[in-house]
mmCIF file of C-alpha atoms in Angstrom:
data_model
loop_
_atom_site.group_PDB
_atom_site.id
_atom_site.type_symbol
_atom_site.label_atom_id
_atom_site.label_comp_id
_atom_site.label_asym_id
_atom_site.label_seq_id
_atom_site.Cartn_x
_atom_site.Cartn_y
_atom_site.Cartn_z
ATOM 1 C CA LYS Y 1 0.000 0.000 0.000
ATOM 2 C CA GLN Y 2 1.383 3.386 -1.005
ATOM 3 C CA GLU Y 3 2.042 5.808 1.839
ATOM 4 C CA VAL Y 4 2.767 9.464 1.197
ATOM 5 C CA THR Y 5 4.273 11.671 3.891
ATOM 6 C CA GLN Y 6 4.934 15.381 3.932
ATOM 7 C CA ILE Y 7 7.338 16.834 6.448
ATOM 8 C CA PRO Y 8 7.149 19.287 8.090
ATOM 9 C CA ALA Y 9 3.443 19.457 8.811
ATOM 10 C CA ALA Y 10 3.740 23.222 9.282
ATOM 11 C CA LEU Y 11 6.295 25.820 8.291
ATOM 12 C CA SER Y 12 6.587 29.522 9.014
ATOM 13 C CA VAL Y 13 9.052 31.698 7.096
ATOM 14 C CA PRO Y 14 9.665 35.431 6.621
ATOM 15 C CA GLU Y 15 8.697 37.006 3.325
ATOM 16 C CA GLY Y 16 11.345 36.776 0.619
ATOM 17 C CA GLU Y 17 12.858 33.526 1.811
ATOM 18 C CA ASN Y 18 13.359 30.576 -0.540
ATOM 19 C CA LEU Y 19 11.898 27.351 0.796
ATOM 20 C CA VAL Y 20 11.551 23.649 0.066
ATOM 21 C CA LEU Y 21 8.581 21.409 0.804
ATOM 22 C CA ASN Y 22 9.074 17.659 0.897
ATOM 23 C CA CYS Y 23 6.937 14.729 -0.243
ATOM 24 C CA SER Y 24 8.039 11.131 0.403
ATOM 25 C CA PHE Y 25 6.389 8.007 -0.942
ATOM 26 C CA THR Y 26 7.011 4.353 -0.146
ATOM 27 C CA ASP Y 27 6.320 2.698 -3.525
ATOM 28 C CA SER Y 28 8.550 4.034 -6.301
ATOM 29 C CA ALA Y 29 6.375 2.508 -9.062
ATOM 30 C CA ILE Y 30 4.484 5.727 -9.735
ATOM 31 C CA TYR Y 31 2.809 7.086 -12.876
ATOM 32 C CA ASN Y 32 3.037 10.751 -11.934
ATOM 33 C CA LEU Y 33 3.006 13.133 -8.993
ATOM 34 C CA GLN Y 34 0.957 16.313 -8.697
ATOM 35 C CA TRP Y 35 1.447 19.255 -6.328
ATOM 36 C CA PHE Y 36 -1.539 21.291 -5.146
ATOM 37 C CA ARG Y 37 -2.172 24.252 -2.915
ATOM 38 C CA GLN Y 38 -5.297 24.592 -0.811
ATOM 39 C CA ASP Y 39 -6.525 27.768 0.819
ATOM 40 C CA PRO Y 40 -8.654 27.333 3.979
ATOM 41 C CA GLY Y 41 -12.084 25.909 3.169
ATOM 42 C CA LYS Y 42 -11.397 25.939 -0.558
ATOM 43 C CA GLY Y 43 -10.701 23.417 -3.275
ATOM 44 C CA LEU Y 44 -7.314 22.226 -4.496
ATOM 45 C CA THR Y 45 -5.447 24.266 -7.073
ATOM 46 C CA SER Y 46 -3.021 22.339 -9.250
ATOM 47 C CA LEU Y 47 0.501 23.756 -9.231
ATOM 48 C CA LEU Y 48 2.690 21.265 -11.062
ATOM 49 C CA LEU Y 49 2.392 17.777 -12.511
ATOM 50 C CA ILE Y 50 5.503 15.630 -12.971
ATOM 51 C CA GLN Y 51 5.360 12.461 -15.028
ATOM 52 C CA SER Y 52 7.424 9.479 -13.877
ATOM 53 C CA SER Y 53 9.848 9.997 -16.781
ATOM 54 C CA GLN Y 54 10.557 13.613 -15.804
ATOM 55 C CA ARG Y 55 12.993 14.967 -13.234
ATOM 56 C CA GLU Y 56 11.518 18.392 -12.726
ATOM 57 C CA GLN Y 57 8.860 20.896 -13.738
ATOM 58 C CA THR Y 58 8.859 24.665 -13.383
ATOM 59 C CA SER Y 59 6.156 27.297 -13.270
ATOM 60 C CA GLY Y 60 7.083 30.845 -12.350
ATOM 61 C CA ARG Y 61 8.605 30.861 -8.858
ATOM 62 C CA LEU Y 62 7.819 27.178 -8.365
ATOM 63 C CA ASN Y 63 10.019 24.236 -9.201
ATOM 64 C CA ALA Y 64 9.143 20.626 -8.468
ATOM 65 C CA SER Y 65 11.632 17.785 -8.671
ATOM 66 C CA LEU Y 66 11.112 14.041 -8.656
ATOM 67 C CA ASP Y 67 13.498 11.278 -7.629
ATOM 68 C CA LYS Y 68 11.602 8.025 -8.023
ATOM 69 C CA SER Y 69 14.416 5.783 -6.849
ATOM 70 C CA SER Y 70 14.576 7.500 -3.486
ATOM 71 C CA GLY Y 71 10.804 8.007 -3.265
ATOM 72 C CA ARG Y 72 11.005 11.782 -2.986
ATOM 73 C CA SER Y 73 9.652 14.922 -4.534
ATOM 74 C CA THR Y 74 10.404 18.482 -3.508
ATOM 75 C CA LEU Y 75 8.567 21.718 -4.218
ATOM 76 C CA TYR Y 76 10.861 24.734 -4.254
ATOM 77 C CA ILE Y 77 9.298 28.165 -3.815
ATOM 78 C CA ALA Y 78 11.539 31.120 -4.611
ATOM 79 C CA ALA Y 79 11.180 34.540 -3.007
ATOM 80 C CA SER Y 80 8.163 33.598 -0.916
ATOM 81 C CA GLN Y 81 5.258 36.039 -0.564
ATOM 82 C CA PRO Y 82 2.406 36.291 1.975
ATOM 83 C CA GLY Y 83 0.047 35.164 -0.816
ATOM 84 C CA ASP Y 84 1.877 31.827 -0.857
ATOM 85 C CA SER Y 85 0.419 31.049 2.583
ATOM 86 C CA ALA Y 86 -1.675 27.907 2.161
ATOM 87 C CA THR Y 87 -1.556 24.159 2.674
ATOM 88 C CA TYR Y 88 0.458 22.303 0.062
ATOM 89 C CA LEU Y 89 -0.461 18.720 -0.848
ATOM 90 C CA CYS Y 90 1.255 16.205 -3.065
ATOM 91 C CA ALA Y 91 -0.665 13.383 -4.759
ATOM 92 C CA VAL Y 92 0.874 10.224 -6.167
ATOM 93 C CA ARG Y 93 -0.705 8.169 -8.941
ATOM 94 C CA PRO Y 94 0.382 4.512 -9.079
ATOM 95 C CA GLY Y 95 2.314 2.981 -11.940
ATOM 96 C CA SER Y 96 -0.770 1.318 -13.376
ATOM 97 C CA GLY Y 97 -2.240 4.775 -13.940
ATOM 98 C CA GLY Y 98 -5.553 3.731 -12.457
ATOM 99 C CA TYR Y 99 -8.163 6.380 -11.785
ATOM 100 C CA GLN Y 100 -9.001 5.116 -8.334
ATOM 101 C CA LYS Y 101 -5.761 4.846 -6.538
ATOM 102 C CA VAL Y 102 -4.234 8.286 -6.200
ATOM 103 C CA THR Y 103 -2.767 8.740 -2.728
ATOM 104 C CA PHE Y 104 -2.586 12.178 -1.158
ATOM 105 C CA GLY Y 105 0.077 13.306 1.250
ATOM 106 C CA THR Y 106 -0.706 14.667 4.669
ATOM 107 C CA GLY Y 107 0.059 18.253 3.653
ATOM 108 C CA THR Y 108 2.376 21.061 4.749
ATOM 109 C CA LYS Y 109 0.777 24.236 6.064
ATOM 110 C CA LEU Y 110 2.901 27.192 5.013
ATOM 111 C CA GLN Y 111 2.745 30.627 6.570
ATOM 112 C CA VAL Y 112 4.753 33.448 5.006
ATOM 113 C CA ILE Y 113 5.142 36.344 7.424
ATOM 114 C CA PRO Y 114 5.262 39.876 5.962
ATOM 115 C CA ASP G 1 -13.743 26.587 -19.958
ATOM 116 C CA THR G 2 -11.083 25.073 -17.710
ATOM 117 C CA GLU G 3 -13.062 24.836 -14.494
ATOM 118 C CA VAL G 4 -14.944 22.355 -12.393
ATOM 119 C CA THR G 5 -18.036 24.057 -10.973
ATOM 120 C CA GLN G 6 -19.602 22.900 -7.722
ATOM 121 C CA THR G 7 -22.902 24.036 -6.292
ATOM 122 C CA PRO G 8 -23.889 24.971 -3.694
ATOM 123 C CA LYS G 9 -20.799 26.396 -1.975
ATOM 124 C CA HIS G 10 -22.342 25.955 1.454
ATOM 125 C CA LEU G 11 -25.105 23.650 2.658
ATOM 126 C CA VAL G 12 -26.659 23.144 6.073
ATOM 127 C CA MET G 13 -29.032 20.203 6.354
ATOM 128 C CA GLY G 14 -30.850 18.294 9.043
ATOM 129 C CA MET G 15 -30.414 14.593 9.560
ATOM 130 C CA THR G 16 -33.792 13.820 7.991
ATOM 131 C CA ASN G 17 -33.285 15.960 4.891
ATOM 132 C CA LYS G 18 -32.544 14.929 1.334
ATOM 133 C CA LYS G 19 -30.234 17.168 -0.639
ATOM 134 C CA SER G 20 -27.955 16.991 -3.651
ATOM 135 C CA LEU G 21 -24.553 18.365 -4.526
ATOM 136 C CA LYS G 22 -23.839 19.200 -8.126
ATOM 137 C CA CYS G 23 -20.583 19.094 -10.077
ATOM 138 C CA GLU G 24 -20.139 20.162 -13.688
ATOM 139 C CA GLN G 25 -17.229 20.365 -16.118
ATOM 140 C CA HIS G 26 -17.088 21.255 -19.798
ATOM 141 C CA MET G 27 -13.507 20.246 -20.495
ATOM 142 C CA GLY G 28 -14.465 16.915 -22.049
ATOM 143 C CA HIS G 29 -12.777 15.060 -19.221
ATOM 144 C CA ARG G 30 -13.527 11.346 -19.164
ATOM 145 C CA ALA G 31 -13.410 10.790 -15.418
ATOM 146 C CA MET G 32 -15.076 12.587 -12.520
ATOM 147 C CA TYR G 33 -14.618 12.063 -8.805
ATOM 148 C CA TRP G 34 -16.131 12.872 -5.438
ATOM 149 C CA TYR G 35 -13.815 13.354 -2.481
ATOM 150 C CA LYS G 36 -14.570 14.034 1.169
ATOM 151 C CA GLN G 37 -12.159 16.115 3.221
ATOM 152 C CA LYS G 38 -12.250 16.583 6.979
ATOM 153 C CA ALA G 39 -10.372 19.425 8.631
ATOM 154 C CA LYS G 40 -6.573 19.109 8.507
ATOM 155 C CA LYS G 41 -6.803 15.795 6.630
ATOM 156 C CA PRO G 42 -6.100 14.894 3.003
ATOM 157 C CA PRO G 43 -9.032 14.224 0.672
ATOM 158 C CA GLU G 44 -10.546 10.727 0.749
ATOM 159 C CA LEU G 45 -11.936 9.208 -2.423
ATOM 160 C CA MET G 46 -15.641 8.386 -2.367
ATOM 161 C CA PHE G 47 -16.618 7.671 -5.982
ATOM 162 C CA VAL G 48 -15.118 7.597 -9.458
ATOM 163 C CA TYR G 49 -17.113 7.757 -12.673
ATOM 164 C CA SER G 50 -15.035 6.952 -15.736
ATOM 165 C CA TYR G 51 -15.963 5.573 -19.118
ATOM 166 C CA GLU G 52 -19.593 5.374 -17.980
ATOM 167 C CA LYS G 53 -18.625 3.071 -15.163
ATOM 168 C CA LEU G 54 -19.022 3.876 -11.495
ATOM 169 C CA SER G 55 -16.449 2.754 -8.955
ATOM 170 C CA ILE G 56 -17.234 2.997 -5.285
ATOM 171 C CA ASN G 57 -15.048 3.180 -2.209
ATOM 172 C CA GLU G 58 -16.636 0.362 -0.249
ATOM 173 C CA SER G 59 -16.231 2.217 3.032
ATOM 174 C CA VAL G 60 -18.651 4.951 1.885
ATOM 175 C CA PRO G 61 -22.067 4.512 3.530
ATOM 176 C CA SER G 62 -25.181 4.088 1.399
ATOM 177 C CA ARG G 63 -26.602 7.429 2.554
ATOM 178 C CA PHE G 64 -24.347 8.875 -0.159
ATOM 179 C CA SER G 65 -25.342 8.001 -3.715
ATOM 180 C CA PRO G 66 -23.729 9.339 -6.891
ATOM 181 C CA GLU G 67 -25.506 9.965 -10.147
ATOM 182 C CA CYS G 68 -24.007 10.761 -13.539
ATOM 183 C CA PRO G 69 -26.740 12.128 -15.847
ATOM 184 C CA ASN G 70 -24.212 12.790 -18.623
ATOM 185 C CA SER G 71 -20.469 13.005 -19.153
ATOM 186 C CA SER G 72 -20.312 16.597 -17.898
ATOM 187 C CA LEU G 73 -22.328 16.239 -14.704
ATOM 188 C CA LEU G 74 -21.806 14.298 -11.514
ATOM 189 C CA ASN G 75 -24.289 14.679 -8.679
ATOM 190 C CA LEU G 76 -24.029 13.434 -5.116
ATOM 191 C CA HIS G 77 -27.347 12.669 -3.439
ATOM 192 C CA LEU G 78 -27.446 12.911 0.335
ATOM 193 C CA HIS G 79 -30.038 11.271 2.572
ATOM 194 C CA ALA G 80 -30.275 10.762 6.324
ATOM 195 C CA LEU G 81 -26.784 12.060 6.992
ATOM 196 C CA GLN G 82 -25.084 12.102 10.357
ATOM 197 C CA PRO G 83 -23.264 15.000 12.028
ATOM 198 C CA GLU G 84 -19.946 13.243 11.355
ATOM 199 C CA ASP G 85 -20.628 13.616 7.626
ATOM 200 C CA SER G 86 -19.999 17.334 7.990
ATOM 201 C CA ALA G 87 -16.987 18.046 5.800
ATOM 202 C CA LEU G 88 -15.765 19.725 2.630
ATOM 203 C CA TYR G 89 -16.921 17.776 -0.409
ATOM 204 C CA LEU G 90 -14.703 18.138 -3.423
ATOM 205 C CA CYS G 91 -15.367 17.225 -7.013
ATOM 206 C CA ALA G 92 -12.554 16.644 -9.485
ATOM 207 C CA SER G 93 -12.168 15.626 -13.096
ATOM 208 C CA SER G 94 -9.365 14.359 -15.306
ATOM 209 C CA GLN G 95 -8.872 13.730 -19.003
ATOM 210 C CA GLY G 96 -6.644 10.781 -18.306
ATOM 211 C CA PRO G 97 -4.067 9.593 -15.776
ATOM 212 C CA GLU G 98 -1.308 11.504 -17.548
ATOM 213 C CA ASN G 99 -3.144 14.824 -17.148
ATOM 214 C CA GLY G 100 -3.686 14.985 -13.399
ATOM 215 C CA TYR G 101 -6.711 16.344 -11.574
ATOM 216 C CA THR G 102 -8.709 19.550 -11.834
ATOM 217 C CA PHE G 103 -10.648 20.266 -8.647
ATOM 218 C CA GLY G 104 -13.715 22.351 -7.969
ATOM 219 C CA SER G 105 -13.914 24.861 -5.137
ATOM 220 C CA GLY G 106 -15.863 22.474 -2.919
ATOM 221 C CA THR G 107 -19.135 22.382 -0.994
ATOM 222 C CA ARG G 108 -18.931 22.990 2.746
ATOM 223 C CA LEU G 109 -21.561 20.665 4.237
ATOM 224 C CA THR G 110 -22.816 20.957 7.801
ATOM 225 C CA VAL G 111 -25.220 18.352 9.163
ATOM 226 C CA VAL G 112 -27.200 19.461 12.201
#
């Protein structure tokens, strides 16, 4: 059974700092991995999607990397802003690509202090 | 249109009520999902509708019943809910496994 862990559970940083969020998974046979942000009481907003054959994806100030062999993905946020404050979730789709079996991580709650 | 639209945004219902949540997408996605999310927890899959076939998480009680009138709509019918069913209900869709999920903004459900 795939288990996905995100450490730390909460993180507080001053504005302007670069930061890294971690996502670890136990089964390296994945199809892809997707990073989301969630504002309180809201839905999930997709940030980046990395296929199993890719090593990284970039969008603006965000960069996500994937190391399947070590069961890790990181989300790098450059020059953090108060608007980046949210909970960040990673979601892992298994190697079979099945619709049913995506596993979500436990989330990291980020607070960026002005 | 690149959105998944959920209505209503908020719903308060009594334990004897019957209500429905609605989810709609016009992206031509082939799969649609209902997730339940409790506070400070990751989303939990309830139902998947893909290729006109419904898949159910067997732990979901029968007081929740999905309905897919067409490929763009996925409803969730609620009947005789319990206070512990209060949660954020999220709908998502995907074109295929390689494309990832698109989520709606959710329905905040409170059962009193």
